[in-house]
Coordinates of C-alpha atoms and ligand atoms in Angstrom, one line a residue:
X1 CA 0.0 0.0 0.0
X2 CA 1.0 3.4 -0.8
X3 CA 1.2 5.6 2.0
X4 CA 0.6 9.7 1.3
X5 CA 2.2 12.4 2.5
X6 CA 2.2 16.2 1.4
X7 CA 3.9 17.6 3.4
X8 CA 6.9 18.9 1.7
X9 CA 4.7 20.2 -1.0
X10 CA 2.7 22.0 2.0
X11 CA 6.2 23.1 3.5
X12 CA 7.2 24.4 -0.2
X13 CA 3.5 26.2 -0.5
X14 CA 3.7 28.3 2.9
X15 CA 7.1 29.4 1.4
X16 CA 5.6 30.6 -1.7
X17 CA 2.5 32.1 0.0
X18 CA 5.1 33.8 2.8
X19 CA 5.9 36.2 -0.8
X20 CA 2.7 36.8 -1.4
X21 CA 1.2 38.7 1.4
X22 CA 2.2 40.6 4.0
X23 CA 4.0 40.1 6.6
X24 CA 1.6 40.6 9.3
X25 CA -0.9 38.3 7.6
X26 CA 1.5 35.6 7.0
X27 CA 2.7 35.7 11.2
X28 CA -1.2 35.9 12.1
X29 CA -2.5 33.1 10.3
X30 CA 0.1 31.0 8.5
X31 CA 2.8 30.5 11.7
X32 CA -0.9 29.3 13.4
X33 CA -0.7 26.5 11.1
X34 CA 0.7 22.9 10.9
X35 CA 1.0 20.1 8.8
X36 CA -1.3 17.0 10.6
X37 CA -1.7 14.3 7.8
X38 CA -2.1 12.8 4.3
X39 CA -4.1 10.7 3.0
X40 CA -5.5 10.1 -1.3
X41 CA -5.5 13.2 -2.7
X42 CA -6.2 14.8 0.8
X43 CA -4.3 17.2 3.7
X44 CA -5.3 17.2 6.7
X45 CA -3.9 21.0 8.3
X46 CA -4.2 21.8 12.3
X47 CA -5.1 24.6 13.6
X48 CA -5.4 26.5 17.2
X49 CA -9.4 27.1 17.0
X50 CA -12.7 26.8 15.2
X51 CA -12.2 30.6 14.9
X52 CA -9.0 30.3 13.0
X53 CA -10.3 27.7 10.7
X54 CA -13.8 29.3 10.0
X55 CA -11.3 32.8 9.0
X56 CA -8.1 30.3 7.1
X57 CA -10.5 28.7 5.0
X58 CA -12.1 32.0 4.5
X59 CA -8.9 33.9 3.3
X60 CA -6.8 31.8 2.2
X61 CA -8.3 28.1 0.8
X62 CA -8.3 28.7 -2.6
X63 CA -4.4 30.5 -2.5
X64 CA -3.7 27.4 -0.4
X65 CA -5.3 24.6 -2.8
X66 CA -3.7 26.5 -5.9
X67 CA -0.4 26.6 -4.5
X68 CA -0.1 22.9 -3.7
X69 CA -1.7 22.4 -7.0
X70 CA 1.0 24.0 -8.7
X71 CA 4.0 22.8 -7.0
X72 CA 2.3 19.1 -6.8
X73 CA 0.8 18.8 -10.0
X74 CA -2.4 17.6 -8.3
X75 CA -5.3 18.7 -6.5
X76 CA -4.7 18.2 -3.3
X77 CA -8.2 18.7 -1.4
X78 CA -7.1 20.4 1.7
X79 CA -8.8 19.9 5.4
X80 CA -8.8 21.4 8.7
X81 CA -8.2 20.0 12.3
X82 CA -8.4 21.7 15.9
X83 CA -5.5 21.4 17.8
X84 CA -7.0 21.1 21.0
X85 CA -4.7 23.0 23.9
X86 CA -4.2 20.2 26.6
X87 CA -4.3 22.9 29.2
X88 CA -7.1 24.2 27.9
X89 CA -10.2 24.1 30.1
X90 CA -12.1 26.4 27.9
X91 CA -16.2 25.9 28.0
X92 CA -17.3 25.2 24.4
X93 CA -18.0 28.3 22.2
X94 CA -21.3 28.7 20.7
X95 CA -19.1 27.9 17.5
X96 CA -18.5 24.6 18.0
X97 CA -22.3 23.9 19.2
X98 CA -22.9 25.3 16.0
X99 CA -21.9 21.6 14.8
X100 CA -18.0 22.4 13.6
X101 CA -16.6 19.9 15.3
X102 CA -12.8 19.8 15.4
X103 CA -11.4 16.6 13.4
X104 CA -14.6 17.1 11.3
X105 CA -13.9 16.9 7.4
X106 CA -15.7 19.9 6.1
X107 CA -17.3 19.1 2.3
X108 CA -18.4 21.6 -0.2
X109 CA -21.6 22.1 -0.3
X110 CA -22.8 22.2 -3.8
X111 CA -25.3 24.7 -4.0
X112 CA -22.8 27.7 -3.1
X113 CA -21.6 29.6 -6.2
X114 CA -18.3 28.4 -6.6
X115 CA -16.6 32.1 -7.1
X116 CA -18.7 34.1 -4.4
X117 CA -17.6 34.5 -0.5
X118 CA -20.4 32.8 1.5
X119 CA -20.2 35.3 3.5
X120 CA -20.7 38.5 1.4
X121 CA -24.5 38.3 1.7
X122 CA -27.1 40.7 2.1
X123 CA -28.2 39.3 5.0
X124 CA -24.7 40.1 6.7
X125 CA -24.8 43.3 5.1
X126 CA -25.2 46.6 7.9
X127 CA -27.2 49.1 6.5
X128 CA -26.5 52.8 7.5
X129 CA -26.4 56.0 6.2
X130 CA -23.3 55.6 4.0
X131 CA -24.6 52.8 2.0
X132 CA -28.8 52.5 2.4
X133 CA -28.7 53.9 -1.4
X134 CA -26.7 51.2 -3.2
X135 CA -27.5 48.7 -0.6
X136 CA -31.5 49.2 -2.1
X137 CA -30.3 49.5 -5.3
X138 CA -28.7 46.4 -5.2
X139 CA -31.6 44.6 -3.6
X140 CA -33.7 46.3 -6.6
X141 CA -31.6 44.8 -9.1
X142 CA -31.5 41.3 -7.2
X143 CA -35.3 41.0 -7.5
X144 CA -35.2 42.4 -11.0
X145 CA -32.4 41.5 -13.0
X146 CA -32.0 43.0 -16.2
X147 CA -34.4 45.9 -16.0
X148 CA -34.5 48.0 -13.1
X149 CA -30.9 49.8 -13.5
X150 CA -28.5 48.1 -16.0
X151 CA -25.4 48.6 -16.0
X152 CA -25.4 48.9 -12.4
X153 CA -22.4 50.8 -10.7
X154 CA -21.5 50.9 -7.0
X155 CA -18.0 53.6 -6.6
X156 CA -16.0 54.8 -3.3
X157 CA -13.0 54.2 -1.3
X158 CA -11.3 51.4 0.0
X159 CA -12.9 48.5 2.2
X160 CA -16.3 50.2 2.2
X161 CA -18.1 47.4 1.1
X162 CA -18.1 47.3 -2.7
X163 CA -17.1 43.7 -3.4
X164 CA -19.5 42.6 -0.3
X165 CA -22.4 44.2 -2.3
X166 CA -21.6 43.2 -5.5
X167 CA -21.2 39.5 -4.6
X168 CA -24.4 39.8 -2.2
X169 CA -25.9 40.8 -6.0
X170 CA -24.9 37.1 -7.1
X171 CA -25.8 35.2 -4.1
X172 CA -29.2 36.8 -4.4
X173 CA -29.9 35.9 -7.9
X174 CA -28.0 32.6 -8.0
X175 CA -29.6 31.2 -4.9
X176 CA -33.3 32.3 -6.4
X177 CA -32.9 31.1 -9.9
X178 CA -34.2 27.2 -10.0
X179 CA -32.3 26.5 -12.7
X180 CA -29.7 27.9 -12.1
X181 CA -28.5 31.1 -14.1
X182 CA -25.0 31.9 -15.4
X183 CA -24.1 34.9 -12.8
X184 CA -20.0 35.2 -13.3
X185 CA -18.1 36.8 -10.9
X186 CA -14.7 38.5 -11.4
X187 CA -11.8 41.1 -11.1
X188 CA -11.3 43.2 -13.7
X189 CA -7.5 41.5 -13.1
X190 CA -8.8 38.4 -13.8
X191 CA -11.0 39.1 -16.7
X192 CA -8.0 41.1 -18.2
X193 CA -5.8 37.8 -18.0
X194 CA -8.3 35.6 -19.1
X195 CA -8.6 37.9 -22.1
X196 CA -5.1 37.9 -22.8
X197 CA -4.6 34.2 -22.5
X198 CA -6.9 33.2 -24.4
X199 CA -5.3 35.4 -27.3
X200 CA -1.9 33.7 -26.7
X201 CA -3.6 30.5 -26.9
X202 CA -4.9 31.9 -30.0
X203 CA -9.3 31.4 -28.7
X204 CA -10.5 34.4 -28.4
X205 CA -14.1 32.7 -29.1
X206 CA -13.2 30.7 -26.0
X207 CA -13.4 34.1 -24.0
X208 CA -16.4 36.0 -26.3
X209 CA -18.3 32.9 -25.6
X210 CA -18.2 33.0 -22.1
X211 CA -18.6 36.4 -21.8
X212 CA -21.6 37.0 -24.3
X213 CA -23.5 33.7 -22.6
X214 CA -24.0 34.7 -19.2
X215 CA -27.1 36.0 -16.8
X216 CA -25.4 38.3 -14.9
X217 CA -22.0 39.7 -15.0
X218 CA -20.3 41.3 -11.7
X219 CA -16.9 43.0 -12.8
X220 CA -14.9 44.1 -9.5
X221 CA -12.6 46.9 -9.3
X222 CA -12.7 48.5 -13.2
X223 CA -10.2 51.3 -12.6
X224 CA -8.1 48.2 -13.1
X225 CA -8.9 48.6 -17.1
X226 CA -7.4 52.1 -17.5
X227 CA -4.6 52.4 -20.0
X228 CA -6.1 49.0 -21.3
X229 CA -7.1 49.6 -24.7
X230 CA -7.4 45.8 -26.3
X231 CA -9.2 45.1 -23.3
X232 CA -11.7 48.0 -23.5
X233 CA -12.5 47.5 -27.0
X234 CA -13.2 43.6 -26.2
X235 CA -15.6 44.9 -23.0
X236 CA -17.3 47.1 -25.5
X237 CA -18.0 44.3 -27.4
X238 CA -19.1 42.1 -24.4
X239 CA -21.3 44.8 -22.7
X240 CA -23.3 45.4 -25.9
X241 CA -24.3 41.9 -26.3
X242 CA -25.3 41.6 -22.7
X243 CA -26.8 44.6 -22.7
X244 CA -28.9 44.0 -26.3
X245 CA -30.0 40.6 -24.5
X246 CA -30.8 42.8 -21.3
X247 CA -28.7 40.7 -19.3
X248 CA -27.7 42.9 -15.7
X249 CA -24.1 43.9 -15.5
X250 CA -22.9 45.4 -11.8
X251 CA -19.4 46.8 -12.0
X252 CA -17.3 48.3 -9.0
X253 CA -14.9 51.4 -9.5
X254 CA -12.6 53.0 -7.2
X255 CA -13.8 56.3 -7.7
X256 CA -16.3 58.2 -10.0
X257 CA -16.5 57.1 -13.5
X258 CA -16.0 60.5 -14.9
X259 CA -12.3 60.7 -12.9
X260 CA -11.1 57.8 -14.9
X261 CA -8.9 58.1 -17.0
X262 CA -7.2 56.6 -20.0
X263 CA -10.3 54.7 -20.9
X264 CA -12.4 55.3 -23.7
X265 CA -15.3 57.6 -24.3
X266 CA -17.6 55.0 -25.7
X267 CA -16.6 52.4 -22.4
X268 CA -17.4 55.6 -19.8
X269 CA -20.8 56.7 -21.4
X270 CA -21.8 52.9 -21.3
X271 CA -20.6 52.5 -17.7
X272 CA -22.5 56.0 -16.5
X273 CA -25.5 54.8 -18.8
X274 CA -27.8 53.0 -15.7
X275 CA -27.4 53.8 -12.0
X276 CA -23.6 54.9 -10.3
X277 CA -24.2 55.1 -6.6
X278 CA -21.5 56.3 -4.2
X279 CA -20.2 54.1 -1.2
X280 CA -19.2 56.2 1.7
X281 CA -17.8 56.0 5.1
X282 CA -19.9 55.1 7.8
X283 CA -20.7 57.0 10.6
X284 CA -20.1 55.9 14.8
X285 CA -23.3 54.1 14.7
X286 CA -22.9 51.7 11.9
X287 CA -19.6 51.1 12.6
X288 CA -21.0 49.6 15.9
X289 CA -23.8 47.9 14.3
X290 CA -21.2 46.1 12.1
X291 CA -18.7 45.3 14.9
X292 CA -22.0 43.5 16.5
X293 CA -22.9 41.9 13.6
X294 CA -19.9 40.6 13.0
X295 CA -19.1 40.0 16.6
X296 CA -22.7 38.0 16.8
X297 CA -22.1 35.9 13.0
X298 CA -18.3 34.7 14.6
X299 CA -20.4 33.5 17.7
X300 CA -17.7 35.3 20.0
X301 CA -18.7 36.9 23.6
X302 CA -17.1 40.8 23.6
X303 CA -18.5 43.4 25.5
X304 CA -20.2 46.6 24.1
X305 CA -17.6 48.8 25.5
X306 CA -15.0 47.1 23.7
X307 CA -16.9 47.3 20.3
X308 CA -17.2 50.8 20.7
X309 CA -13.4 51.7 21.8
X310 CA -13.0 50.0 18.3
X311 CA -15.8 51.9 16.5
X312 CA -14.4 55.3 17.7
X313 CA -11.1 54.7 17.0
X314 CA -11.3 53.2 13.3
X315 CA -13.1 55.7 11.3
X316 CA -11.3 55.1 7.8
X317 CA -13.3 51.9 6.9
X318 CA -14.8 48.7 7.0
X319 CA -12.4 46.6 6.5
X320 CA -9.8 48.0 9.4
X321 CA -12.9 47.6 11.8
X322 CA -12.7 43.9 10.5
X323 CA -9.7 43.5 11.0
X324 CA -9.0 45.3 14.0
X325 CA -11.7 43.0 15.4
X326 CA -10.5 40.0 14.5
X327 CA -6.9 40.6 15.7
X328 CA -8.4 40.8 19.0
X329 CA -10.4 37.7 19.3
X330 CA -7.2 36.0 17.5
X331 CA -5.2 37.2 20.0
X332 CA -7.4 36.3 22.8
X333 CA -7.8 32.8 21.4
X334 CA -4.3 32.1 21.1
X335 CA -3.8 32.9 24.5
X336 CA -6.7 31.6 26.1
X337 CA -7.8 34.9 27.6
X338 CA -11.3 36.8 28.2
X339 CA -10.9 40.3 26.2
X340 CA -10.8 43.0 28.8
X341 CA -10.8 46.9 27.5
X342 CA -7.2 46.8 28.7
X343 CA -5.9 44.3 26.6
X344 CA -7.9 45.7 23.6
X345 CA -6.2 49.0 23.9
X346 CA -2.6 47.4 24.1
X347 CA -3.3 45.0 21.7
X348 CA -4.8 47.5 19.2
X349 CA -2.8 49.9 19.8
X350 CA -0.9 50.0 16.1
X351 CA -4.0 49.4 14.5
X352 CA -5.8 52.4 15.8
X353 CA -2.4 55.1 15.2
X354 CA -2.0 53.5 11.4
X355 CA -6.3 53.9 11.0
X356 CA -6.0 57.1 12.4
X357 CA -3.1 58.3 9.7
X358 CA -5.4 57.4 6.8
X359 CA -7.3 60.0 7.9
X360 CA -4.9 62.7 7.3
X361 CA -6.2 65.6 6.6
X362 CA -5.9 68.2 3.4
X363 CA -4.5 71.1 5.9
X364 CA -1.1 68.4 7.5
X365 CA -0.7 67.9 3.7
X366 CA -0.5 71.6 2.8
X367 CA 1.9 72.1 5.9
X368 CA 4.2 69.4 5.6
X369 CA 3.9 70.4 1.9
X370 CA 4.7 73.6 2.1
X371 CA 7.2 73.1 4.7
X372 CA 9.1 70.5 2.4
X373 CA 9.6 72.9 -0.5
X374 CA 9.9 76.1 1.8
X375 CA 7.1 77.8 0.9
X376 CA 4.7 79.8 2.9
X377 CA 1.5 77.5 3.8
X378 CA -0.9 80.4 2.3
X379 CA 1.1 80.3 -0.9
X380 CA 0.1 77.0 -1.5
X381 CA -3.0 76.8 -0.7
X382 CA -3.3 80.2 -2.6
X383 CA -4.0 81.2 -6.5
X384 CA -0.4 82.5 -7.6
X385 CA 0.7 80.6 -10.2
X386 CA 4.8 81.4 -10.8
X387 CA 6.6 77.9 -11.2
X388 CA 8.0 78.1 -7.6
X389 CA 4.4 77.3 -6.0
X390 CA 2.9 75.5 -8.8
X391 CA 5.3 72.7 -8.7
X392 CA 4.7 72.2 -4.9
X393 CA 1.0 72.5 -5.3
X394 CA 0.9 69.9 -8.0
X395 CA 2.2 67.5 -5.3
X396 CA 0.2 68.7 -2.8
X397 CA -2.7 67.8 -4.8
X398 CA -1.6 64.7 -5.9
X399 CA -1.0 63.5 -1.9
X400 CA -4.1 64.8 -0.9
X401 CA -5.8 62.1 -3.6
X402 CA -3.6 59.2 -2.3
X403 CA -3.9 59.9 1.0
X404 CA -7.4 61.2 1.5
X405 CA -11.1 59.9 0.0
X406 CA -11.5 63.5 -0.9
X407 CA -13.3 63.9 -4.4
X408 CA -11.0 66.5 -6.9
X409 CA -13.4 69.1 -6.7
X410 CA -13.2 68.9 -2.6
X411 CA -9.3 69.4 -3.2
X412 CA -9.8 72.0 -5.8
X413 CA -11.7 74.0 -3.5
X414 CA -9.4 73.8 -0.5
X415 CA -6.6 75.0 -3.0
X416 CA -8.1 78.4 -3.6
X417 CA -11.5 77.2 -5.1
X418 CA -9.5 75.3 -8.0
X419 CA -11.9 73.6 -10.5
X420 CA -11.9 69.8 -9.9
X421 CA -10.1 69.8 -14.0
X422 CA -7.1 71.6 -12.5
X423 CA -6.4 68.7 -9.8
X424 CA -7.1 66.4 -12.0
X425 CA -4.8 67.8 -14.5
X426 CA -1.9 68.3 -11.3
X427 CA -2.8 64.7 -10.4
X428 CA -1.6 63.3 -14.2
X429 CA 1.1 65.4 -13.8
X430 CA 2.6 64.1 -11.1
X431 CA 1.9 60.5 -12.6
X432 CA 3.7 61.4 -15.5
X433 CA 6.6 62.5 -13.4
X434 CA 6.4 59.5 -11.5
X435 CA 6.8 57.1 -14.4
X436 CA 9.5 59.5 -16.5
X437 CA 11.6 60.7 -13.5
X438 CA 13.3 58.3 -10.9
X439 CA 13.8 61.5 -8.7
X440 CA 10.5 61.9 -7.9
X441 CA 9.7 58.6 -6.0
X442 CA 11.7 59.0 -3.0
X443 CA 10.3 62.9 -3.0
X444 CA 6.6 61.7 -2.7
X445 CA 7.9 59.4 -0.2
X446 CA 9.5 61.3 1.8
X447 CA 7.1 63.9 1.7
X448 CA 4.3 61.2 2.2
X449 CA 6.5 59.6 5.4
X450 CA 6.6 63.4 7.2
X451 CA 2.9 63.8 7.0
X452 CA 1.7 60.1 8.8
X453 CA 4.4 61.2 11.2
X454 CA 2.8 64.4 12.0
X455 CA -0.7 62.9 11.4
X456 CA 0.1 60.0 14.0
X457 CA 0.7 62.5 16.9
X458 CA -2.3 63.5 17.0
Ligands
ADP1 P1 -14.3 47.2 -1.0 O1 -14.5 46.2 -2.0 O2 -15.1 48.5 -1.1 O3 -12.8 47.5 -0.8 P2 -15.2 45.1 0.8 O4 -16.5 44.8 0.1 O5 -14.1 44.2 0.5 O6 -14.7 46.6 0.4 O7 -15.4 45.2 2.3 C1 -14.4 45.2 3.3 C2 -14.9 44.3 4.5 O8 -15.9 45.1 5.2 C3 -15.5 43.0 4.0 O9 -15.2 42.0 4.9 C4 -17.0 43.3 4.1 O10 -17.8 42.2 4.4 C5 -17.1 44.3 5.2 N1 -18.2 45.3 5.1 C6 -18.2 46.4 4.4 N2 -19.3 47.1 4.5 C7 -20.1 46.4 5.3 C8 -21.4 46.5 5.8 N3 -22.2 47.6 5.5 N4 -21.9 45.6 6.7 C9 -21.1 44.5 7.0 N5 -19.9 44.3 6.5 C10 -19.4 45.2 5.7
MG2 MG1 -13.2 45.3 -3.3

């Protein structure tokens, strides 16, 4: 009898994935993980908790099962086991009465879209203020593919819930359909490699076909297609047939449509054609309502006061409330220990100084600006226009857009009532610079490392 063991291709695999994301991520959940056993075509991983399973196989299962695939030229299926701490005298979580017992070999349950996070659902979606208009929208468009808005658009900043909304868009008309419809889910990174592939393996029809046959296509993160021009022209194509067959399309974008650039007329007017709604920050309150949520869905005990130290101090987003949150129930986990306010604060602490430098604000940038290329501070924010200030204010502008979720006609105004066109125009600018000049990297840098300092005291 043959007797099966993986692990060297799982050793080789966490050395590969240790490239691939960041250092924090990897100590957090991949130094949490050993090899346990092999069996056919099957490897069994241990882990420290339910919790740290439930959020591995969340994260990281399909980087995990492609890796080994690719170093073992087989698909290995790959399984979870709870390490249970000898010491441990820990009553049972509500987790585990849930029914995930440890040593239990989960299986895929067939019915789940394949592509789409199980848990990017409406149902674990928090409506507030910041999000009640595309959040309806989307529902809208769940109960009526195809004619209420099409395309469909949701834009805004980072980790405000744009791919949650878009997938919950899937779930919603996957799960309803009885036979069940062609909804494709993808980034506009994967769709632009697909596309090229299948031109270097000479079948484009492969891709067209695909593209043109389905009942709902969900494109994440379009920004992603500027200065793609093959690409474009293809999507033109694409959307038109959909579109002719009034099949929905939801798209995601970074920012407003109309502050792309470097993609063409024809693709914008389409994109802008049905409904773009805005994704904005939320506010104190449903940032608490979606620590509870969240806190409630994990089946984890934390008290009230805890989830609103969080809340206050995370303002930038979603996702660093997530994972500010889940640090600390890691955290606790690993060491075996009730979360008291005290240890949130210590444990938190880098979390909630890096959150609060996203937040920097248009006037540090103007100072630190200023003070870089020594310049008075009312200069640049002012309306002269010899080459001394405009260079400066250029940059200026630019950092305010990388650093900030202000729109370019917020920045325009707080740099003497400029026209949103004249940031925009600094921004390019600046990019140009940045891809024709090696001096200017370290500049922006440096600039960029004065103003979180500043910003981070206070
Ligand atoms: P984006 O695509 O805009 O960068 P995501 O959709 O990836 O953001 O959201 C980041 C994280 O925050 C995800 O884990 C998502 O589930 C969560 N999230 C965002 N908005 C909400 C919300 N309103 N309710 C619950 N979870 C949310
Ligand atoms: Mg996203």
């Amino acid at each position: 009898m043959e007797s099966w063991d993986y692990e060297i291709f799982w050793k080789e695999s966490v050395n590969q994935i240790r490239n691939s994301i960041s250092k924090e991520e990897f100590t957090m959940w991949f130094n949490n993980i050993s090899y346990s056993s092999s069996s056919e075509n099957t490897i069994v991983l241990s882990v420290p908790s339910n919790f740290f399973m439930d959020q591995i196989k969340q994260r990281y299962i399909s980087l995990i099962t492609e890796t080994m695939e690719e170093l073992s030229g087989n698909r290995i299926a790959v399984t979870f086991t709870v390490k249970k701490n000898d010491t441990e005298k820990k009553e049972k979580s509500s987790r585990e009465k849930k029914g995930q017992q440890a040593n239990v070999i989960e299986k895929q349950i067939p019915e789940k879209h394949p592509d789409l996070r199980e848990d990017y659902s409406f149902e674990n979606f928090v409506i507030g203020e910041n999000n009640s208009f595309a959040a309806n929208a989307a529902l809208a468009i769940s109960n009526n593919p195809g004619k209420a808005y099409n395309p469909f658009l949701i834009y805004g900043g980072v980790g405000l819930g744009k791919t949650h909304l878009l997938q919950a868009i899937g779930h919603a008309i996957y799960d309803k359909s009885e036979a069940k419809k062609k909804v494709v889910f993808v980034t506009a990174e994967n769709f632009t490699n697909e596309f090229v592939n299948s031109l270097q393996k000479n079948k484009p029809h492969v891709f067209k076909n695909k593209y043109r046959s389905v009942d709902l296509l969900l494109i994440d993160d379009i920004h992603f297609f500027q200065n793609k021009e093959g690409l474009q022209e293809e999507l033109f194509h694409t959307f038109n047939a959909l579109y002719g067959s009034k099949k929905q399309m939801v798209f995601t974008c970074d920012r407003p449509v109309s502050e792309l650039r470097n993609i063409t007329d024809r693709m914008k007017s389409r994109f802008e054609m049905g409904l773009n709604v805005e994704l904005n920050p939320p506010n104190f309150e449903t940032r608490f309502a979606i620590l509870k949520n969240k806190v409630e869905s994990l089946g984890i005990k934390i008290s009230d006061d805890i989830l609103e130290l969080i809340a206050q101090n995370i303002t930038s987003n979603v996702r660093d409330i997530e994972s500010a949150l889940i640090k600390l129930v890691a955290y606790a986990e690993l060491v075996n220990r009730k979360i008291t306010k005290e240890i949130a604060q210590q444990q938190l602490i880098d979390v909630f100084t890096t959150s609060r430098q996203s937040n920097v604000s248009i006037d540090i940038i103007q100072k630190k600006v200023a003070e870089y290329f020594n310049l008075s501070h009312i200069d640049l924010r002012g309306r002269k226009r010899t080459k001394a200030v405009a260079f400066p204010r250029q940059v200026a502008m630019y950092i305010t857009r990388e650093l900030t979720e202000y729109s370019t006609t917020e920045i325009g105004s707080d740099f003497g009532g400029r026209d949103h066109t004249t940031v925009m125009h600094a921004i390019q600018k600046i990019e140009g610079s940045l891809k024709s000049d090696p001096t200017m990297e370290p500049v922006i840098n440096n600039i960029v490392r004065l103003i979180k300092e500043q910003s981070s005291k206070g």
